[in-house]
Every structure is written in C-alpha cells, then in structure tokens.
C-alpha cells in the first residue's frame, strides 16, 4: 500500500513548483495560456508575490539593482535559475509600470474550450497595462473596424478604452498607435479598397452617403435575403451600404478554387412496376 503521507507531500511540492514556473513565465512573457483552474490557482500566488516584491523594492529606494536583488526577500519565491532574469524585470520594469498599483496586477480572460477529448476550459492569464495584453489589442481592433465603417464608438467600447488608457503611461498615444496598426494588420484589404473608392469619388462609408438614397433604384442588385420592403426615399441605418454591395459583388464565389454553375435539376421518371396491376 502506498504511503499516503509521501503522496500528499509530493502533490503539494508539485503544486508549489507549478506556481513558481507559472509566475516566472508570466513575468517573462507577460501572458500565458493555460487551463482555467490552473490560472485561478496561480493568480492568487502571483498577486501575492508581486505585491510583496514591489512593496519591499519601494522601501529600498534608489539602491543599485544588484543590492535590491539580494535584499528583496520576496524573490525567494522564484526558483534559483529565474531569480536574476525575472527578478530584474520585476524590480526594474514592473516597479515603474505598477507605481500606482497596490494590487490587481493580473487579469484572466476566458477562452473557448480546448479541442480534443478533454474539452478543458482555457484562459489567458496576463499582466495588466502591457502592450501584449489581449484586451488592449482586441479593443483597438474594434475601434479600428468602427472607424473604417464610419460608425461612432459605442458606450461599452468607450468605457473599455478609458479603462485601458487612464493608468497607462502615454495611454492615449499608445492606444492610437495600436488602432492604426490594427487597421494595417487586420483590415489591410479593406483599407486599400476604401482608398480606391475615395480616389474614384465614390462614398466609402455610411457618413458620406446621402440620407435620401433611393432604395427602390438599387434594390434590384441586392441579394434576395437583403431586400427590404421600404418606402421610396427613406434611409435605414441597418441596410447594406454601397460599400458593402461593391465589396460583396462576388460574394459566394470561391477565390481560391474555380467554381462552375450547378447543373439544372432534372426530375427523375420512375417507370411503373410490372408487378403492380
């Protein structure tokens, strides 16, 4: 029969080593993707470690880095090979980034379940106020899409933008750079087509369209599922824009593989059974 005492000790030691490895990798890469249960367990340990380390570092003042590395006792939580690299980043970089924070250094963002047999719940554990954080870039992508569509930013997105920029150093400037980069990375083809339409003098967004567009004159070119019974001379915000119709002209056709029209359906004629009288 196995020794239950040794089993519990080995299990607890495994958890301690796992928490230390997750803490070091999170600080080194600033985000990690792991299971949700493991992320929640490690988040408490990492928050406690960062709070103690930054508090002890603040009490040492402007001492040299080597002296602070040896005097900050909270760094003993890390494994010995990680103390120099990870500890230097905590005392030098994170201490400046989290100068106004006493807690709340990490964030958990839920992801879809892992593919495979276990279907485990996955999450992203990340440091806040970082250029690598998913929420920062996801919000920048939303703002970039709204600007390209010519639509105003909704209240929830504006609230997220305010939260992401108010405590960040040069937050508004860095967020604007992220929005412009998101336009180039995620919407490069759309930006190119919008510029072509603008050079041709055609409307490129809903704001540039006349509010008295005659829907009856252009509804004949719409797909069947997009047609609306609308009085002549009215304008709907939720109707397809001219830009959408131009970009979706080849909608449904494969760009990678050539397609041929489906042959016409021919009704099969089944002869009457000779056994039926």
Coordinates of C-alpha atoms in Angstrom, one line a residue:
X1 CA 0.0 0.0 0.0
X2 CA 1.5 3.4 -1.0
X3 CA 2.4 5.8 1.8
X4 CA -0.3 8.4 1.9
X5 CA 1.9 10.9 3.7
X6 CA 4.5 10.9 1.0
X7 CA 1.9 11.1 -1.7
X8 CA 0.4 14.3 -0.1
X9 CA 3.9 15.8 0.3
X10 CA 4.8 15.1 -3.3
X11 CA 1.5 16.5 -4.5
X12 CA 1.9 19.7 -2.5
X13 CA 5.5 20.1 -3.8
X14 CA 4.3 19.7 -7.4
X15 CA 1.8 22.5 -6.9
X16 CA 4.5 24.8 -5.4
X17 CA 6.8 24.2 -8.3
X18 CA 3.9 24.6 -10.8
X19 CA 3.0 28.0 -9.2
X20 CA 6.6 29.1 -9.4
X21 CA 7.0 28.1 -13.0
X22 CA 3.8 29.9 -14.0
X23 CA 4.8 33.0 -12.1
X24 CA 8.2 33.1 -13.8
X25 CA 6.8 32.5 -17.3
X26 CA 4.0 35.1 -16.8
X27 CA 6.5 37.8 -15.8
X28 CA 8.9 36.8 -18.6
X29 CA 6.3 36.6 -21.4
X30 CA 3.6 38.9 -19.8
X31 CA 0.9 36.4 -20.7
X32 CA 0.3 32.7 -20.7
X33 CA -2.4 30.4 -22.0
X34 CA -3.4 27.6 -19.6
X35 CA -6.3 25.8 -18.0
X36 CA -8.8 28.0 -16.2
X37 CA -8.5 26.1 -12.9
X38 CA -4.7 26.3 -13.0
X39 CA -4.9 30.0 -13.9
X40 CA -7.1 30.9 -11.0
X41 CA -4.9 28.9 -8.6
X42 CA -1.7 30.6 -9.9
X43 CA -3.2 34.1 -10.0
X44 CA -3.5 34.3 -6.2
X45 CA 0.1 33.2 -5.7
X46 CA 1.4 35.7 -8.4
X47 CA -0.6 38.6 -6.9
X48 CA 0.8 37.9 -3.5
X49 CA 4.4 37.6 -4.8
X50 CA 4.2 40.8 -6.9
X51 CA 2.6 42.8 -4.0
X52 CA 5.4 41.8 -1.6
X53 CA 8.2 42.2 -4.1
X54 CA 7.1 45.7 -5.2
X55 CA 6.5 46.8 -1.6
X56 CA 9.9 45.7 -0.5
X57 CA 11.5 47.2 -3.6
X58 CA 9.9 50.6 -2.8
X59 CA 11.2 50.6 0.7
X60 CA 14.8 50.2 -0.6
X61 CA 14.6 53.4 -2.6
X62 CA 17.1 54.1 -5.4
X63 CA 19.6 51.4 -4.4
X64 CA 21.6 49.6 -7.1
X65 CA 19.8 46.7 -8.8
X66 CA 22.2 44.1 -7.5
X67 CA 21.7 45.2 -4.0
X68 CA 17.9 45.1 -4.3
X69 CA 18.1 41.6 -5.9
X70 CA 19.8 40.4 -2.8
X71 CA 17.7 42.3 -0.2
X72 CA 14.2 41.7 -1.6
X73 CA 13.2 38.5 0.3
X74 CA 10.1 38.0 -1.8
X75 CA 12.2 36.9 -4.7
X76 CA 12.9 33.7 -2.8
X77 CA 9.5 32.5 -4.1
X78 CA 11.1 32.1 -7.6
X79 CA 13.4 29.2 -8.5
X80 CA 17.1 29.9 -8.3
X81 CA 17.7 30.0 -12.1
X82 CA 14.9 32.5 -12.6
X83 CA 15.8 35.0 -9.8
X84 CA 18.3 37.0 -11.8
X85 CA 16.3 37.4 -15.0
X86 CA 12.7 37.6 -13.7
X87 CA 13.7 39.4 -10.5
X88 CA 15.5 42.1 -12.6
X89 CA 12.3 42.7 -14.6
X90 CA 10.1 42.9 -11.5
X91 CA 12.4 45.4 -9.7
X92 CA 13.3 47.5 -12.8
X93 CA 10.4 47.3 -15.2
X94 CA 7.3 46.3 -13.3
X95 CA 8.1 48.6 -10.4
X96 CA 7.8 51.6 -12.8
X97 CA 4.7 50.3 -14.6
X98 CA 2.8 49.5 -11.3
X99 CA 3.9 52.5 -9.4
X100 CA 0.3 53.5 -8.7
X101 CA -1.0 49.9 -8.1
X102 CA -1.0 48.1 -4.8
X103 CA -2.9 45.0 -6.1
X104 CA -4.7 43.9 -9.3
X105 CA -1.6 43.2 -11.3
X106 CA -3.1 40.3 -13.4
X107 CA -6.2 39.6 -15.3
X108 CA -7.9 36.4 -16.5
X109 CA -9.7 36.3 -19.9
X110 CA -11.8 33.3 -20.7
X111 CA -11.2 31.5 -24.0
X112 CA -13.1 28.7 -25.7
X113 CA -12.7 25.1 -24.6
X114 CA -9.6 23.2 -25.7
X115 CA -10.1 21.0 -28.7
X116 CA -9.8 17.3 -28.1
X117 CA -11.2 14.7 -25.8
X118 CA -11.0 16.6 -22.5
X119 CA -12.6 19.9 -23.7
X120 CA -10.9 21.7 -20.8
X121 CA -11.8 25.3 -20.1
X122 CA -8.9 27.5 -21.2
X123 CA -8.0 31.0 -20.2
X124 CA -5.4 33.7 -20.7
X125 CA -3.5 34.9 -17.6
X126 CA -1.8 38.2 -18.3
X127 CA -0.2 41.2 -16.7
X128 CA -2.3 44.4 -16.9
X129 CA -1.0 47.6 -18.5
X130 CA 1.1 45.7 -21.0
X131 CA 1.4 46.1 -24.8
X132 CA 0.9 42.3 -25.1
X133 CA -2.5 42.2 -23.3
X134 CA -5.3 40.7 -25.4
X135 CA -7.9 43.1 -24.1
X136 CA -5.9 46.1 -25.3
X137 CA -5.4 44.8 -28.8
X138 CA -9.0 43.4 -29.1
X139 CA -10.4 46.8 -28.1
X140 CA -8.0 48.5 -30.6
X141 CA -9.3 46.2 -33.3
X142 CA -12.9 47.1 -32.5
X143 CA -12.2 50.8 -32.7
X144 CA -10.3 50.3 -36.0
X145 CA -13.3 48.5 -37.5
X146 CA -15.7 51.2 -36.4
X147 CA -13.6 54.0 -37.8
X148 CA -13.3 52.2 -41.1
X149 CA -17.1 51.7 -41.2
X150 CA -17.6 55.3 -40.3
X151 CA -19.6 54.4 -37.2
X152 CA -19.4 56.0 -33.7
X153 CA -17.8 54.2 -30.8
X154 CA -20.5 52.7 -28.6
X155 CA -20.6 53.3 -24.8
X156 CA -19.2 49.9 -23.8
X157 CA -16.2 50.2 -26.1
X158 CA -15.6 53.8 -25.0
X159 CA -15.7 52.6 -21.4
X160 CA -13.1 49.9 -22.1
X161 CA -10.9 52.5 -23.9
X162 CA -11.0 54.7 -20.9
X163 CA -10.1 51.9 -18.5
X164 CA -7.2 50.8 -20.7
X165 CA -5.6 54.2 -21.2
X166 CA -6.2 56.1 -17.9
X167 CA -3.5 54.4 -15.9
X168 CA -1.1 53.6 -18.7
X169 CA 1.9 55.7 -19.4
X170 CA 1.1 57.7 -22.6
X171 CA -2.0 55.6 -22.8
X172 CA -4.0 57.5 -25.4
X173 CA -1.0 57.9 -27.7
X174 CA -0.1 54.2 -27.5
X175 CA -3.7 53.2 -28.0
X176 CA -4.0 55.3 -31.1
X177 CA -0.8 53.6 -32.5
X178 CA -2.4 50.2 -31.8
X179 CA -5.6 51.3 -33.7
X180 CA -3.6 52.3 -36.7
X181 CA -1.5 49.1 -36.6
X182 CA -4.8 47.1 -36.3
X183 CA -6.0 48.7 -39.4
X184 CA -2.9 47.7 -41.3
X185 CA -2.8 44.1 -39.9
X186 CA -6.4 43.1 -39.8
X187 CA -8.1 45.3 -42.3
X188 CA -5.4 45.9 -44.9
X189 CA -7.5 44.8 -47.8
X190 CA -10.5 46.9 -46.7
X191 CA -8.3 50.0 -46.3
X192 CA -7.0 49.5 -49.8
X193 CA -10.4 49.2 -51.3
X194 CA -11.7 52.2 -49.4
X195 CA -8.8 54.3 -50.7
X196 CA -9.7 53.2 -54.2
X197 CA -13.3 54.2 -53.8
X198 CA -12.2 57.5 -52.3
X199 CA -9.9 58.3 -55.2
X200 CA -12.8 57.5 -57.6
X201 CA -15.0 59.9 -55.8
X202 CA -17.5 57.3 -54.5
X203 CA -18.8 57.1 -51.0
X204 CA -16.6 54.9 -48.7
X205 CA -18.6 55.0 -45.5
X206 CA -22.2 55.5 -44.2
X207 CA -21.4 59.0 -43.1
X208 CA -20.5 60.0 -46.7
X209 CA -23.8 58.7 -48.1
X210 CA -26.8 60.9 -48.8
X211 CA -29.6 60.3 -46.4
X212 CA -32.2 60.4 -49.2
X213 CA -30.9 57.4 -51.0
X214 CA -33.5 55.8 -53.3
X215 CA -33.6 52.2 -52.2
X216 CA -36.0 51.2 -54.9
X217 CA -33.4 52.1 -57.5
X218 CA -30.7 49.9 -56.2
X219 CA -32.7 47.0 -54.6
X220 CA -32.7 45.1 -57.8
X221 CA -29.0 44.5 -57.4
X222 CA -29.3 43.3 -53.8
X223 CA -29.2 39.6 -52.9
X224 CA -32.7 38.2 -52.2
X225 CA -32.1 37.9 -48.4
X226 CA -31.1 41.5 -48.1
X227 CA -34.0 43.1 -49.9
X228 CA -36.4 45.1 -47.7
X229 CA -39.8 46.5 -48.3
X230 CA -39.0 50.1 -47.7
X231 CA -40.9 53.2 -48.9
X232 CA -39.2 55.2 -51.6
X233 CA -36.8 57.9 -50.4
X234 CA -36.2 56.6 -46.9
X235 CA -32.9 55.7 -45.4
X236 CA -32.2 52.8 -43.0
X237 CA -29.1 52.6 -40.9
X238 CA -29.2 48.8 -40.8
X239 CA -29.4 48.4 -44.6
X240 CA -26.4 47.3 -46.6
X241 CA -24.2 50.2 -47.6
X242 CA -23.0 50.9 -51.1
X243 CA -19.5 49.9 -49.9
X244 CA -20.8 46.6 -48.8
X245 CA -22.6 45.9 -52.1
X246 CA -19.4 46.8 -54.0
X247 CA -17.2 44.5 -51.9
X248 CA -19.7 41.7 -51.8
X249 CA -20.2 41.6 -55.6
X250 CA -18.5 38.3 -55.8
X251 CA -20.0 37.0 -52.5
X252 CA -20.4 33.3 -52.6
X253 CA -17.8 32.6 -55.2
X254 CA -14.5 30.9 -54.2
X255 CA -11.4 33.0 -54.8
X256 CA -9.1 30.0 -54.4
X257 CA -10.8 27.4 -56.4
X258 CA -12.7 27.9 -59.7
X259 CA -16.3 27.1 -59.5
X260 CA -18.8 26.0 -62.2
X261 CA -22.6 26.6 -62.1
X262 CA -24.6 23.7 -60.7
X263 CA -26.4 21.8 -63.5
X264 CA -30.2 22.2 -63.7
X265 CA -32.2 19.8 -61.7
X266 CA -33.9 17.1 -63.8
X267 CA -36.8 15.3 -62.4
X268 CA -36.3 11.5 -62.5
X269 CA -39.0 9.5 -64.2
X270 CA -39.5 6.2 -62.4
X271 CA -41.3 3.6 -64.5
X272 CA -44.3 1.8 -63.1
X273 CA -43.5 -1.6 -61.6
X274 CA -44.6 -4.5 -63.8
X275 CA -45.8 -6.4 -60.7
X276 CA -48.4 -3.8 -59.9
X277 CA -51.7 -4.2 -61.7

